[in-house]
Tab-separated table of C-alpha atoms in Angstrom:
chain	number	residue	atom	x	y	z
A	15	UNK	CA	62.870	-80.445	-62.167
A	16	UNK	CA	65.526	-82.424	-60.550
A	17	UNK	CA	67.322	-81.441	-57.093
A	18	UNK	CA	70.528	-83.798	-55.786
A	19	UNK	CA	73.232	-83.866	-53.592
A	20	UNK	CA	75.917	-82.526	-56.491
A	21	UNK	CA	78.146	-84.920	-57.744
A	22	UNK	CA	81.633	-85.240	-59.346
A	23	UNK	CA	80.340	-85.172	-62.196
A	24	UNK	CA	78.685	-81.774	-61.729
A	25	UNK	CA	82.032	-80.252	-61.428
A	26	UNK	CA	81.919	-79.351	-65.778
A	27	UNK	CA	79.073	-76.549	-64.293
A	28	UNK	CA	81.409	-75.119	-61.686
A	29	UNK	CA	82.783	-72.524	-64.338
A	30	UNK	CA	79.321	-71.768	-65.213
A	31	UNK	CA	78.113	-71.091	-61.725
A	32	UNK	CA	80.753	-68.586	-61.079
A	33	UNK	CA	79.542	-66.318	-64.256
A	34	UNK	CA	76.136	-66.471	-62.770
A	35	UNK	CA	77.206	-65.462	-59.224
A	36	UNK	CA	78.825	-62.299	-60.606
A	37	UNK	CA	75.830	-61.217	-62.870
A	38	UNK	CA	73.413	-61.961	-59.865
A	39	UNK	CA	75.551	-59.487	-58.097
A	40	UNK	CA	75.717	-57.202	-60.663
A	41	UNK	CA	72.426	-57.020	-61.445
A	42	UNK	CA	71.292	-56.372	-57.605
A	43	UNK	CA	73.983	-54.159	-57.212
A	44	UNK	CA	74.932	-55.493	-53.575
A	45	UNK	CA	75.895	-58.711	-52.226
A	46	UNK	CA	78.595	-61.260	-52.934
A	47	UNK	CA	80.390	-61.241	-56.227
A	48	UNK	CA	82.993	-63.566	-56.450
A	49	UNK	CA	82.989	-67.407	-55.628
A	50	UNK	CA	86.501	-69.460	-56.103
A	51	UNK	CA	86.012	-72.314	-58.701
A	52	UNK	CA	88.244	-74.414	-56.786
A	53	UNK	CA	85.556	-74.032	-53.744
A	54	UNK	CA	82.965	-74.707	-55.053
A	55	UNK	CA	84.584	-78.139	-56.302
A	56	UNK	CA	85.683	-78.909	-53.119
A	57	UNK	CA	82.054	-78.655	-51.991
A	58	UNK	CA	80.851	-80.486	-54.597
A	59	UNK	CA	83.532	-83.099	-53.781
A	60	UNK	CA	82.622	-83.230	-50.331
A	61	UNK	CA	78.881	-83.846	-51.241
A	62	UNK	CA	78.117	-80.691	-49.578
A	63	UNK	CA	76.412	-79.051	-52.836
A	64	UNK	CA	72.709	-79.106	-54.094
A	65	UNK	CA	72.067	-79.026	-57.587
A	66	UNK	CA	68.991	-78.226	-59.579
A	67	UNK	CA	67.897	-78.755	-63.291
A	68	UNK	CA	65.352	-78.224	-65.253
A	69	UNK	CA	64.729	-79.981	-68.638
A	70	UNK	CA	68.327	-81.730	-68.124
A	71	UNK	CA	70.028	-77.827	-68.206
A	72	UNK	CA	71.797	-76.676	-65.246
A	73	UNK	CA	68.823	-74.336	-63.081
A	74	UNK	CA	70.367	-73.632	-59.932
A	75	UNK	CA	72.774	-75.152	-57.058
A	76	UNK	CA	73.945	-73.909	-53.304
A	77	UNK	CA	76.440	-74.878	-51.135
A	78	UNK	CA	76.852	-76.019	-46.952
A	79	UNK	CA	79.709	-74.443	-44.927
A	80	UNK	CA	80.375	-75.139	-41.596
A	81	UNK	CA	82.398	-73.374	-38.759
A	82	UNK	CA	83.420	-73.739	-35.290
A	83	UNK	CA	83.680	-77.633	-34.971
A	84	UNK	CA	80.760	-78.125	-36.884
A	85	UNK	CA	78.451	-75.899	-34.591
A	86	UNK	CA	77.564	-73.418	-37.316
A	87	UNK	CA	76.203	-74.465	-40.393
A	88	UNK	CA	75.522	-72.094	-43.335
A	89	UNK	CA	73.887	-72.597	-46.808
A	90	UNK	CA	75.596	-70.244	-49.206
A	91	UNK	CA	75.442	-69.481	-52.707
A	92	UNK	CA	71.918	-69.759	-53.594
A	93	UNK	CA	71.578	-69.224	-57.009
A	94	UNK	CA	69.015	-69.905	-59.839
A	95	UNK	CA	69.269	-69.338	-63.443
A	96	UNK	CA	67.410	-66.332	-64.546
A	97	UNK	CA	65.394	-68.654	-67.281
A	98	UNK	CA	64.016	-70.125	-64.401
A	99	UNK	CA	63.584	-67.442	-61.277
A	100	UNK	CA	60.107	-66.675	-59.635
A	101	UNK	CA	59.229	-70.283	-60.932
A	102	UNK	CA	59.802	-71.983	-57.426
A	103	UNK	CA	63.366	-73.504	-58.017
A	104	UNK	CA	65.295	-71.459	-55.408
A	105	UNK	CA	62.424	-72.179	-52.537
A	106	UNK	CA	62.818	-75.713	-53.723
A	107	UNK	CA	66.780	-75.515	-53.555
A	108	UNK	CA	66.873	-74.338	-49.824
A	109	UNK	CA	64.401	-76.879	-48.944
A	110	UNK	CA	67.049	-79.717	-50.058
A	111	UNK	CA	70.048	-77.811	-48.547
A	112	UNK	CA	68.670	-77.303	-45.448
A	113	UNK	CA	67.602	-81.025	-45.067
A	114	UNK	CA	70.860	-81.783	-46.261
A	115	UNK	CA	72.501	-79.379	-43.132
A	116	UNK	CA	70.111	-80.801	-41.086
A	117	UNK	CA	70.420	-84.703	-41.829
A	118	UNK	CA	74.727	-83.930	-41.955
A	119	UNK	CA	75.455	-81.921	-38.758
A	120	UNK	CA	72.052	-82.296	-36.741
A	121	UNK	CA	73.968	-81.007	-33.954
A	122	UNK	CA	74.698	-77.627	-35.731
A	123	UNK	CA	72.829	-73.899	-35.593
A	124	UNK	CA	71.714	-73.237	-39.624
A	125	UNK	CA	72.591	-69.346	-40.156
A	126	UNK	CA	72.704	-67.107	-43.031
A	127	UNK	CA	73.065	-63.089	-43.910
A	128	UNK	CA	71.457	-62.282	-47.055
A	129	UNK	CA	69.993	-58.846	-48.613
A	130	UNK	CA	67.632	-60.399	-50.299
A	131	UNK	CA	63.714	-60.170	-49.258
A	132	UNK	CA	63.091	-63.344	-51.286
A	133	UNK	CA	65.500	-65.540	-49.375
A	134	UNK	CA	64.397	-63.753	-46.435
A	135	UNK	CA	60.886	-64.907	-46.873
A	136	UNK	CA	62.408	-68.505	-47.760
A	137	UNK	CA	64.314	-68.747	-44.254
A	138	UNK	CA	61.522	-67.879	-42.433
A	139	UNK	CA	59.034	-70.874	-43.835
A	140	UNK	CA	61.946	-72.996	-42.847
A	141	UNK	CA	61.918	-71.648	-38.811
A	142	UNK	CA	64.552	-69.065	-39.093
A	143	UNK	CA	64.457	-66.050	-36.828
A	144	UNK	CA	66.183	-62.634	-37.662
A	145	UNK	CA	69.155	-62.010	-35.661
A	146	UNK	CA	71.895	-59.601	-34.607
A	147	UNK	CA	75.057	-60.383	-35.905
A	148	UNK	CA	76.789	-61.302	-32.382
A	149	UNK	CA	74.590	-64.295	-32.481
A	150	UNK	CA	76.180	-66.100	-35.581
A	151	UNK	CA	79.491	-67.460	-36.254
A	152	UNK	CA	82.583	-65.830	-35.336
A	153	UNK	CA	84.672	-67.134	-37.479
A	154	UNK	CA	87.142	-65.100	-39.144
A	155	UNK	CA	86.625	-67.580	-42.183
A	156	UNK	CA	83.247	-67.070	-42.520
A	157	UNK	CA	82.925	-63.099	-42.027
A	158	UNK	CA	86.184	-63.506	-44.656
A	159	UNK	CA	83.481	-64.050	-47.447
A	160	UNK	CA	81.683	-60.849	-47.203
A	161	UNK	CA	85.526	-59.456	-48.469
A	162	UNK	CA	84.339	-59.226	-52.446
A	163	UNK	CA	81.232	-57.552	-51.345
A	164	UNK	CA	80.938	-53.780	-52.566
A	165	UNK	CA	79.477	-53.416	-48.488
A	166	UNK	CA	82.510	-54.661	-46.442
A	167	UNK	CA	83.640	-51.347	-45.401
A	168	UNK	CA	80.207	-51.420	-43.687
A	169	UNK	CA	81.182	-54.249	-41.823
A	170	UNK	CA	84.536	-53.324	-40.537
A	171	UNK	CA	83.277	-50.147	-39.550
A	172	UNK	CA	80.449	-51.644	-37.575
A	173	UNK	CA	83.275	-53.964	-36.097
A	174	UNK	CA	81.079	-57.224	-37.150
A	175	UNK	CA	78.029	-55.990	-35.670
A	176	UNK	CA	75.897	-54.978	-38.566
A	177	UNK	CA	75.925	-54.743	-42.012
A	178	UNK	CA	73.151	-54.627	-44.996
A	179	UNK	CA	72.668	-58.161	-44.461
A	180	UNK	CA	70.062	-59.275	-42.234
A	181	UNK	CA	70.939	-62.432	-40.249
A	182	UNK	CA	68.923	-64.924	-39.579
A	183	UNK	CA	69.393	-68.755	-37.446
A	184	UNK	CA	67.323	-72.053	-37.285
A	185	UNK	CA	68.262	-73.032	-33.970
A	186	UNK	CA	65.666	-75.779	-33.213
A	187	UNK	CA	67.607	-78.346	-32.331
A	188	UNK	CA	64.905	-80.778	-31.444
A	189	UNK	CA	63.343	-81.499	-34.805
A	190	UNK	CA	62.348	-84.304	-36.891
A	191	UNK	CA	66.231	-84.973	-37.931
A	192	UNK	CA	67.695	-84.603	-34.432
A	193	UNK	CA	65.388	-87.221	-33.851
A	194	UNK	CA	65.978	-89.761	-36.188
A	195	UNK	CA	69.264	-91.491	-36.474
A	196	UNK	CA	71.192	-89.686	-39.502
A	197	UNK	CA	71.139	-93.156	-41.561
A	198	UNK	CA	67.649	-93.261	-42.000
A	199	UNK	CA	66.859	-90.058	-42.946
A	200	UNK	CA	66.221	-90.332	-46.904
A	201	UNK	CA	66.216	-86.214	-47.555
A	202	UNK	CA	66.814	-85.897	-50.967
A	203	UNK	CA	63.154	-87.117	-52.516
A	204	UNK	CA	62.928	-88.525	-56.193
A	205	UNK	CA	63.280	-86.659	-58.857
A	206	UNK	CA	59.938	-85.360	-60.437
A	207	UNK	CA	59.156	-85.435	-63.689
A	208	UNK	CA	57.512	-81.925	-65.492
């Protein structure tokens, strides 16, 4: 298994990671279906992208966003190959993306809505904490995503209050990479060979 900061070269997958975020979707039959190409390039660009493989094949990848002036940080797009699910990869994914939120914008709350129990479980090792929705971002770009969900109406009609979603924040401010200064802070490990 390897797990890096995505390069330019990792933008050939990009195509191939939007096909799996609609099947993921379809298969759950909730959540987020649709993720622009051009996005997730710029992310990868940016070197705001974690990517995973197994065996040299694409496994899995997810992506930082940030809004208000950096204050809110969110890791988006989790998503693992089905070859390769229940296997560890996705745990293993949001452990490098949150370093990577952490060691980039150590001044900046870590939030996320997801339906799923397993990322729920996930957030929660890392020192997340459920939360209403008032208590995240209010960013009209951000709460834009949730538009290709089949749920949104839920949303509006809740005025941003509630949703399927649960929300959740890592808000400790004070950790290990607030402490260190952000050049020395080495948070992508080796790769590991299996």
């Amino acid at each position: 298994m390897t797990l890096r900061v995505a390069t330019f070269a990792d933008i050939q997958y990009v195509d191939t990671l939007c096909q799996w975020y609609v099947e993921s979707a379809k298969a759950r039959g909730t959540g987020i279906a649709k993720r622009d190409p051009n996005y997730l390039i710029k992310k990868i660009q940016n070197g705001d992208a974690i990517i995973a493989f197994v065996d040299d094949e694409l496994a899995g990848f997810c992506y930082i966003e940030t809004f208000e002036d950096n204050k809110f940080v969110v890791n988006s797009g989790l998503i693992v190959s089905t070859e390769v699910r229940k296997e560890g990869l996705g745990r293993a994914i949001k452990n490098e993306v949150f370093k990577l939120s952490r060691t980039k914008y150590p001044a900046a709350k870590i939030f996320g809505i997801t339906t799923s129990a397993a990322v729920m479980k996930i957030n929660s090792e890392l020192g997340y904490r459920p939360v209403t929705f008032p208590e995240l971002t209010q960013s009209d770009d951000f709460w834009k995503g949730c538009m290709s969900c089949k749920n949104y109406h839920i949303l509006q009609e809740n005025e941003r209050r509630m949703c399927l979603c649960t929300g959740m924040v890592y808000d400790n401010l004070n950790d290990k990479y607030a402490q260190q200064p952000q050049a020395t802070i080495n948070f992508i490990e080796e790769p590991q060979k299996h």
